[in-house]
Coordinates of C-alpha atoms in Angstrom, one line a residue:
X1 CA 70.6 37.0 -132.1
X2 CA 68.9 38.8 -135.4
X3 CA 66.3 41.3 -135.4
X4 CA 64.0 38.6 -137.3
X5 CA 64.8 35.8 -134.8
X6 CA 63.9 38.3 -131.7
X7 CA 60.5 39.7 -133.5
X8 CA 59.6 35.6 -134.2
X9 CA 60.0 34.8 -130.6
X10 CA 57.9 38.0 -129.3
X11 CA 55.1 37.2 -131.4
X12 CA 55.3 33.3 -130.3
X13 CA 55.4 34.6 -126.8
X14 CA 52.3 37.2 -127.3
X15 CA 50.2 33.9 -129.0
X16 CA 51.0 32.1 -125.8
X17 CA 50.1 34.5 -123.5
X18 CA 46.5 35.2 -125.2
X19 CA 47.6 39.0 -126.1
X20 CA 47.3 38.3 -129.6
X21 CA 45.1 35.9 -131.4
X22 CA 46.8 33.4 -134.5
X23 CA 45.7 33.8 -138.0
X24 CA 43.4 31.1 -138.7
X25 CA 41.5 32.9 -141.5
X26 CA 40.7 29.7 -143.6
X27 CA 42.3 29.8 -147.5
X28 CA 39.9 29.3 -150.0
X29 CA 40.1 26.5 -152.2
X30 CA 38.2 28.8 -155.2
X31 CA 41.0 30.1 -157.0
X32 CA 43.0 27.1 -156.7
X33 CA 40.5 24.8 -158.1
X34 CA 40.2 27.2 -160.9
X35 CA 43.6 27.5 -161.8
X36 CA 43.6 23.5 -161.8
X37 CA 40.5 23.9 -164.2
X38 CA 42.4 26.1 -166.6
X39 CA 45.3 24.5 -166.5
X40 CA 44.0 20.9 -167.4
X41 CA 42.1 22.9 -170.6
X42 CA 44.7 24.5 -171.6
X43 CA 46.6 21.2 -171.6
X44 CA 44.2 19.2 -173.5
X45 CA 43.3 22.4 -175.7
X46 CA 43.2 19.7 -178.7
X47 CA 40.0 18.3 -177.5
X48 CA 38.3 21.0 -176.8
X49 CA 39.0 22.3 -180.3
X50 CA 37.6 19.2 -181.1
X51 CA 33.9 19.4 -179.4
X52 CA 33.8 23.6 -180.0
X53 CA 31.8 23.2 -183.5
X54 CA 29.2 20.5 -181.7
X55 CA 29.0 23.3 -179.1
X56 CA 28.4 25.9 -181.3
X57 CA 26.3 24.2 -183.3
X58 CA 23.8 23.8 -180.1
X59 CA 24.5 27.1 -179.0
X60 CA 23.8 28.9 -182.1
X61 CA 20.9 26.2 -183.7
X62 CA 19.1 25.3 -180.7
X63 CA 19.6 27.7 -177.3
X64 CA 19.4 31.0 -179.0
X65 CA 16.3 30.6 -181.0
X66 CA 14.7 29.9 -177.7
X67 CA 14.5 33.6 -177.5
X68 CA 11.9 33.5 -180.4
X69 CA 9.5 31.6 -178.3
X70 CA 8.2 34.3 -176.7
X71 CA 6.1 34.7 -180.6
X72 CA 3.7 31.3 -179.2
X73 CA 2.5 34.1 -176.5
X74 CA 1.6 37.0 -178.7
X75 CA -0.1 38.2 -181.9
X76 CA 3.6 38.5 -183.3
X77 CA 3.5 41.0 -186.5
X78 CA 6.9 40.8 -188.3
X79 CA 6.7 44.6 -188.9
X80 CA 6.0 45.5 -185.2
X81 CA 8.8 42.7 -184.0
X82 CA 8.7 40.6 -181.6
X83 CA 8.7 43.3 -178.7
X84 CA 6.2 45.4 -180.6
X85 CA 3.6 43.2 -180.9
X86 CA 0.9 42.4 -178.7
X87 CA 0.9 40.0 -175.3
X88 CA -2.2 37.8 -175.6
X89 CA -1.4 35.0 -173.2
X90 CA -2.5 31.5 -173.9
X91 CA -5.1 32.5 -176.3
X92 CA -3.2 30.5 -179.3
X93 CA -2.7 27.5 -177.2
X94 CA -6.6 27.9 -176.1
X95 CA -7.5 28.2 -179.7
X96 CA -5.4 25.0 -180.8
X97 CA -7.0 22.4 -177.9
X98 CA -10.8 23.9 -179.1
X99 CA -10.4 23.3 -182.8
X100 CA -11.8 20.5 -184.4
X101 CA -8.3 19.2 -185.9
X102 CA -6.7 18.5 -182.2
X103 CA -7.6 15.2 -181.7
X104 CA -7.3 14.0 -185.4
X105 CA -3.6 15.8 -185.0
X106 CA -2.9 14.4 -181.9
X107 CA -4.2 10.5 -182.8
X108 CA -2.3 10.6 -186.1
X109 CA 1.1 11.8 -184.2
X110 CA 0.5 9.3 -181.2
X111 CA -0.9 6.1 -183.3
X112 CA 2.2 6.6 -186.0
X113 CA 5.1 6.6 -183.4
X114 CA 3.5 4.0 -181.3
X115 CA 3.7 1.8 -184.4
X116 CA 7.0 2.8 -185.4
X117 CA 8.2 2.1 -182.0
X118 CA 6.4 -1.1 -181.5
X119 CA 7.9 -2.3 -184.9
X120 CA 10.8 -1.0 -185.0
X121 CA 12.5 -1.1 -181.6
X122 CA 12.9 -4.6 -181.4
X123 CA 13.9 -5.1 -184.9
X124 CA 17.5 -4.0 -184.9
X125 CA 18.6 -5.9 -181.4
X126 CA 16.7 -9.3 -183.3
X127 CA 19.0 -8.5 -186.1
X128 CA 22.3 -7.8 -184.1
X129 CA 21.5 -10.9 -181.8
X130 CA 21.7 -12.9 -185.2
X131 CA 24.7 -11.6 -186.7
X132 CA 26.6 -11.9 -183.6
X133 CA 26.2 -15.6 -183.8
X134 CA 27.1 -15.6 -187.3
X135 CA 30.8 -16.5 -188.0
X136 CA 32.3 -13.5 -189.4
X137 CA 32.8 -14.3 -193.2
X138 CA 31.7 -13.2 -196.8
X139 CA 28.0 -13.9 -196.0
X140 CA 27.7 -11.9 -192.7
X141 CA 29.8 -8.8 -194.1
X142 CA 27.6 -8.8 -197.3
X143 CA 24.3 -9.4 -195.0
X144 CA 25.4 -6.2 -192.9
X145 CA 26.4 -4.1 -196.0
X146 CA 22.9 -4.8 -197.4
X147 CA 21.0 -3.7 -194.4
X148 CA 23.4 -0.4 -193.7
X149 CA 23.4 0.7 -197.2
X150 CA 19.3 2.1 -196.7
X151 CA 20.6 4.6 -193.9
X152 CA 22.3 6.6 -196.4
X153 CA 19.8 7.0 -198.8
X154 CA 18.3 10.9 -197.9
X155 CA 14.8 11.3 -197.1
X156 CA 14.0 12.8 -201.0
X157 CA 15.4 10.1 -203.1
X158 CA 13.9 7.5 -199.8
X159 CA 10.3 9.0 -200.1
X160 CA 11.0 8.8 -204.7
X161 CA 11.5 5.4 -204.3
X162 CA 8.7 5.0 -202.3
X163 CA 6.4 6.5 -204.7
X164 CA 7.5 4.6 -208.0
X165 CA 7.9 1.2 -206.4
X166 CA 3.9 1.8 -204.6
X167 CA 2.7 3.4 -208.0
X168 CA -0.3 1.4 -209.1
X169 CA 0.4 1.4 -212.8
X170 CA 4.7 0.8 -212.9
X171 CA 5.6 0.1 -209.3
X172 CA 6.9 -3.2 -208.6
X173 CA 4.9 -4.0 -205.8
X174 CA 1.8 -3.6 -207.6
X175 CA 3.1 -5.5 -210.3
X176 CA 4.2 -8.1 -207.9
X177 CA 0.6 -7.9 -206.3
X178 CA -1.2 -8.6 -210.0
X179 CA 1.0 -11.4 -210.6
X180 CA -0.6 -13.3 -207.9
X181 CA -4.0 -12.2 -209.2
X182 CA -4.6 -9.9 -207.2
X183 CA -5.8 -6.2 -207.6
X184 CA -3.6 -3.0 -207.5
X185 CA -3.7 -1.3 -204.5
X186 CA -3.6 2.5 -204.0
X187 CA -1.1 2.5 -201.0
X188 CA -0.3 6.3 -200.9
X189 CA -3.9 7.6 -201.9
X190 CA -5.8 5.1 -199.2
X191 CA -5.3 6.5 -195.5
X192 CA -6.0 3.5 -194.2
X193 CA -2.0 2.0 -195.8
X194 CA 0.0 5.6 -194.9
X195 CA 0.8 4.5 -191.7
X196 CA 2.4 0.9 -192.9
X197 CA 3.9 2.8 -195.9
X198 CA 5.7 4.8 -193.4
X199 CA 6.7 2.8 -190.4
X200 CA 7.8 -0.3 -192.6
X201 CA 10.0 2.0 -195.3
X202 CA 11.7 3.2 -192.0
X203 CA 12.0 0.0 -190.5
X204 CA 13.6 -0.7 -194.0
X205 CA 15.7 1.8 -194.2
X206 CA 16.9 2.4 -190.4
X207 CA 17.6 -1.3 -189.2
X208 CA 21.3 -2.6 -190.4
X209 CA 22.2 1.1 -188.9
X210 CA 20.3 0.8 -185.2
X211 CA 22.0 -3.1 -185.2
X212 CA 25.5 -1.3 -185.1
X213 CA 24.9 0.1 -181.3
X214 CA 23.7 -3.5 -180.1
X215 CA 26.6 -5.1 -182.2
X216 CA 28.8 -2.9 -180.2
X217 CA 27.4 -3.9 -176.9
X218 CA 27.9 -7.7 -177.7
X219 CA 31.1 -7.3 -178.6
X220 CA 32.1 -6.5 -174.5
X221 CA 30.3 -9.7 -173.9
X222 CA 32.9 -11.3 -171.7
X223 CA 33.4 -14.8 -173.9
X224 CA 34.2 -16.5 -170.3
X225 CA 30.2 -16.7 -169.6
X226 CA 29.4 -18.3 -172.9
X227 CA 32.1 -21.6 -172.3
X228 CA 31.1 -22.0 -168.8
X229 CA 27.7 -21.6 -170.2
X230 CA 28.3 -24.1 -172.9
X231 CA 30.4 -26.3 -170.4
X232 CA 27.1 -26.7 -167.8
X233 CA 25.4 -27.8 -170.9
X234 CA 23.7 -24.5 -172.3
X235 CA 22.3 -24.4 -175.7
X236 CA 22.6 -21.7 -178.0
X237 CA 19.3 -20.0 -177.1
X238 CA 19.8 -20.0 -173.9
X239 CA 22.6 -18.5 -173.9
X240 CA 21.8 -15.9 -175.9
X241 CA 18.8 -15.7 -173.8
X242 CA 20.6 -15.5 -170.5
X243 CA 24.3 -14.0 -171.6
X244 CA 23.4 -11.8 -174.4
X245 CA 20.3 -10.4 -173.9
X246 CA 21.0 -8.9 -170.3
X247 CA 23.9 -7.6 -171.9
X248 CA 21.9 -5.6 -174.3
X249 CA 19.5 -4.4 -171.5
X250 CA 21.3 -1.0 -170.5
X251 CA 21.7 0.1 -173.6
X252 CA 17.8 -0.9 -174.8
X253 CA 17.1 1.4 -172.1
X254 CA 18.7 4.5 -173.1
X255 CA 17.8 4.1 -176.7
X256 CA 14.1 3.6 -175.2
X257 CA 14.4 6.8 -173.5
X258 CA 16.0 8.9 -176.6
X259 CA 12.6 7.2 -178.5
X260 CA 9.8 8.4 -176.4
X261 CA 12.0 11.8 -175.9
X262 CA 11.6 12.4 -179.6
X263 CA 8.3 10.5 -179.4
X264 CA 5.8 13.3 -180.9
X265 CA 8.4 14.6 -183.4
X266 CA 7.7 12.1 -186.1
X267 CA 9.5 12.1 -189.3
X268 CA 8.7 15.7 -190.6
X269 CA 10.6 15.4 -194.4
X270 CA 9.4 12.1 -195.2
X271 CA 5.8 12.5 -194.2
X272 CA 5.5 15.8 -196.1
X273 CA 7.1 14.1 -198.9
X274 CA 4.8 11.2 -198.7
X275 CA 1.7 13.2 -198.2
X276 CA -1.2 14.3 -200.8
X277 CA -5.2 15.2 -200.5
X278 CA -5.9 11.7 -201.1
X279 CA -3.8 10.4 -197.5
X280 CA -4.1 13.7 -195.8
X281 CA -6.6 12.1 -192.8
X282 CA -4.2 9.8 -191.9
X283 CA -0.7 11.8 -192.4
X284 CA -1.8 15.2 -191.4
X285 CA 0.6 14.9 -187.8
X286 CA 1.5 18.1 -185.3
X287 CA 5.1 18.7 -187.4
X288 CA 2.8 18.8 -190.5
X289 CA 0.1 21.2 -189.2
X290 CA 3.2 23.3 -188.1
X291 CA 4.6 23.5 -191.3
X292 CA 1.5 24.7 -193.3
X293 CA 0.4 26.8 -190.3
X294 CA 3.7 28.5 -189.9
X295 CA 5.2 29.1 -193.2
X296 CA 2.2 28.6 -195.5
X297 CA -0.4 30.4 -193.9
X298 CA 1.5 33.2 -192.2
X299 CA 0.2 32.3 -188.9
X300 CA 4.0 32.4 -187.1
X301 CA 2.4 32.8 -183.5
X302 CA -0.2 30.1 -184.0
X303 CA 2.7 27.7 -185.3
X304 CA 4.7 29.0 -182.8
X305 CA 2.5 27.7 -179.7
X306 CA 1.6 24.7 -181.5
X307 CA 5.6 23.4 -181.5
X308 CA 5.7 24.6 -178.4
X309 CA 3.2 22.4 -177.3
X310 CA 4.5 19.2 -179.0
X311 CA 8.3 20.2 -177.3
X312 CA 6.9 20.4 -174.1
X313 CA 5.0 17.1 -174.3
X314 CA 8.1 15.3 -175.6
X315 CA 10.0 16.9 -172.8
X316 CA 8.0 15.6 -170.1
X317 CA 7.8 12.1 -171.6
X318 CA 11.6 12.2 -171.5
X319 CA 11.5 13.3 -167.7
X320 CA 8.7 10.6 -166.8
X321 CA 10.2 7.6 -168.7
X322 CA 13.9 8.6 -167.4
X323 CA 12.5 8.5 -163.5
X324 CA 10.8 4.9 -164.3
X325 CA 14.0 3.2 -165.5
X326 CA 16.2 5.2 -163.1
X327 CA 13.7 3.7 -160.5
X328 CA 13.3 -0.1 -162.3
X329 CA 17.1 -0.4 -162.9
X330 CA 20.1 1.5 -162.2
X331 CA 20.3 2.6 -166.3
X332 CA 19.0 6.1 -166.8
X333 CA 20.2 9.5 -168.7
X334 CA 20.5 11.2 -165.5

């Protein structure tokens, strides 16, 4: 018999007897499942590659200025940094609910997106639930070119057209308005039109683009459910109605939810763009006064606490509305 065989045997006997105890130290799992992690990364290194500029992008754009927001808390003096200068609490924030401004910045931010939201939310899926019915063909490629091609238009040349087609003395409109005997209308120097200028040039140029998501959707409609529908008799409403429309319901929920998330950070560009002396009480919104304040006026900790204020409110919109669908259906972010 070997040495090794004799030395297994005494130690077998020893575990039997109770003189020695067995090894049972547990092996962790840690190192393992890492090893696993890196070895599936390093596999699909491709992909990674190609999500690493989104990443950065966030990283660099969005988490690290985070570090600046420290500026909202104190009487921040670009000469004395953002260490150097002096702690002073809330007293920004304090000084921003007491002025007289709040509530007109507040109402115009909250009575703008409510109207953009109201208007245009249900636009696009009315739109997609009427091309989807249309046979695909010339007219239904050139009706979806026609309502796409706005999106690309940037925000300058979107807020020039705005202005020469609303001018009261060579834009169409107006000319268009006298040819029915009417008067000119002022649009972009009477407050009481800013808001409809605004919400219905979106609407106009960000439909055909929000009908793509819902087109999408449709197109997983299992065709099945429409000829059993259409066997029991169905017509075409209801089906749409009762097929289509529940269809759509997840995703109108999560674009609902990415809406009121970014639901006090209206349009910055195109209102500033849009906006003069004449339309200032109705345009003047918290990404406005944020501008001026911040880069205009000098006032960086002022601004500061100001955007801090609106993020914070979108924020916990986000958190609240995400809870109530997560709790009212089984869609939500998280």
């Amino acid at each position: 018999m070997s040495t090794s065989s004799s030395i297994a045997k005494q130690q077998e006997t020893e575990v039997r007897n109770g003189s020695t105890k067995p090894n049972l130290k547990p092996v962790n799992p840690k190192p393992q499942l890492r090893q696993k992690k890196i070895k599936k990364i390093l596999q699909n290194w491709q992909l990674y590659l190609f999500v690493l500029p989104s990443f950065l992008y966030f990283i660099i754009f969005h988490y690290i200025p985070m570090y600046g927001l420290q500026i909202a808390f104190k009487d921040f003096i670009p000469a004395l940094g953002i260490w150097g200068s002096e702690w002073v609490g809330f007293e920004h924030f304090i000084r921003f609910f007491e002025s007289y401004y709040f509530w007109d910045l507040l109402k115009n931010t909250l009575v703008i997106n409510l109207y953009e939201l109201v208007v245009g939310f249900p636009l696009p899926i009315i739109l997609a639930l009427l091309l989807n019915e249309v046979k695909d063909g010339i007219y239904k490629r050139s009706v979806q070119t026609v309502t796409y091609a706005p999106h690309f238009i940037s925000v300058v040349v979107m807020a020039g057209m705005i202005i020469a087609f609303l001018s009261p003395a060579t834009g169409i409109i107006n000319h268009f308005i006298e040819f029915l005997g009417f008067e000119p209308i002022r649009f972009l120097a009477d407050p009481d039109w800013f808001k409809s200028v605004f919400v219905l040039s979106g609407v106009w140029q960000n439909t055909g683009w929000g009908t793509i998501i819902y087109l999408a959707a449709l197109a997983g409609v299992d065709m099945q459910q429409h000829e059993a529908a259409i066997v029991d008799g169905a017509t075409r409403l209801q089906r749409i109605w009762y097929i289509n429309i529940p269809a759509l319901v997840p995703t109108m929920i999560i674009l609902l939810i990415l809406n009121i998330g970014n639901f006090l950070a209206v349009g910055f560009e195109k209102i500033l763009l849009l906006q003069n002396p004449l339309n200032l009480e109705s345009s003047n919104v918290i990404a406005t006064f944020v501008y001026t304040s911040g880069l205009l006026e000098a006032q960086y900790s002022f601004a500061a606490a100001v955007g801090l204020f609106n993020a914070v409110i979108n924020a916990a919109l986000l958190i609240a509305v995400n809870q109530i669908a997560k709790k009212r259906s089984e869609t939500s972010l998280w």
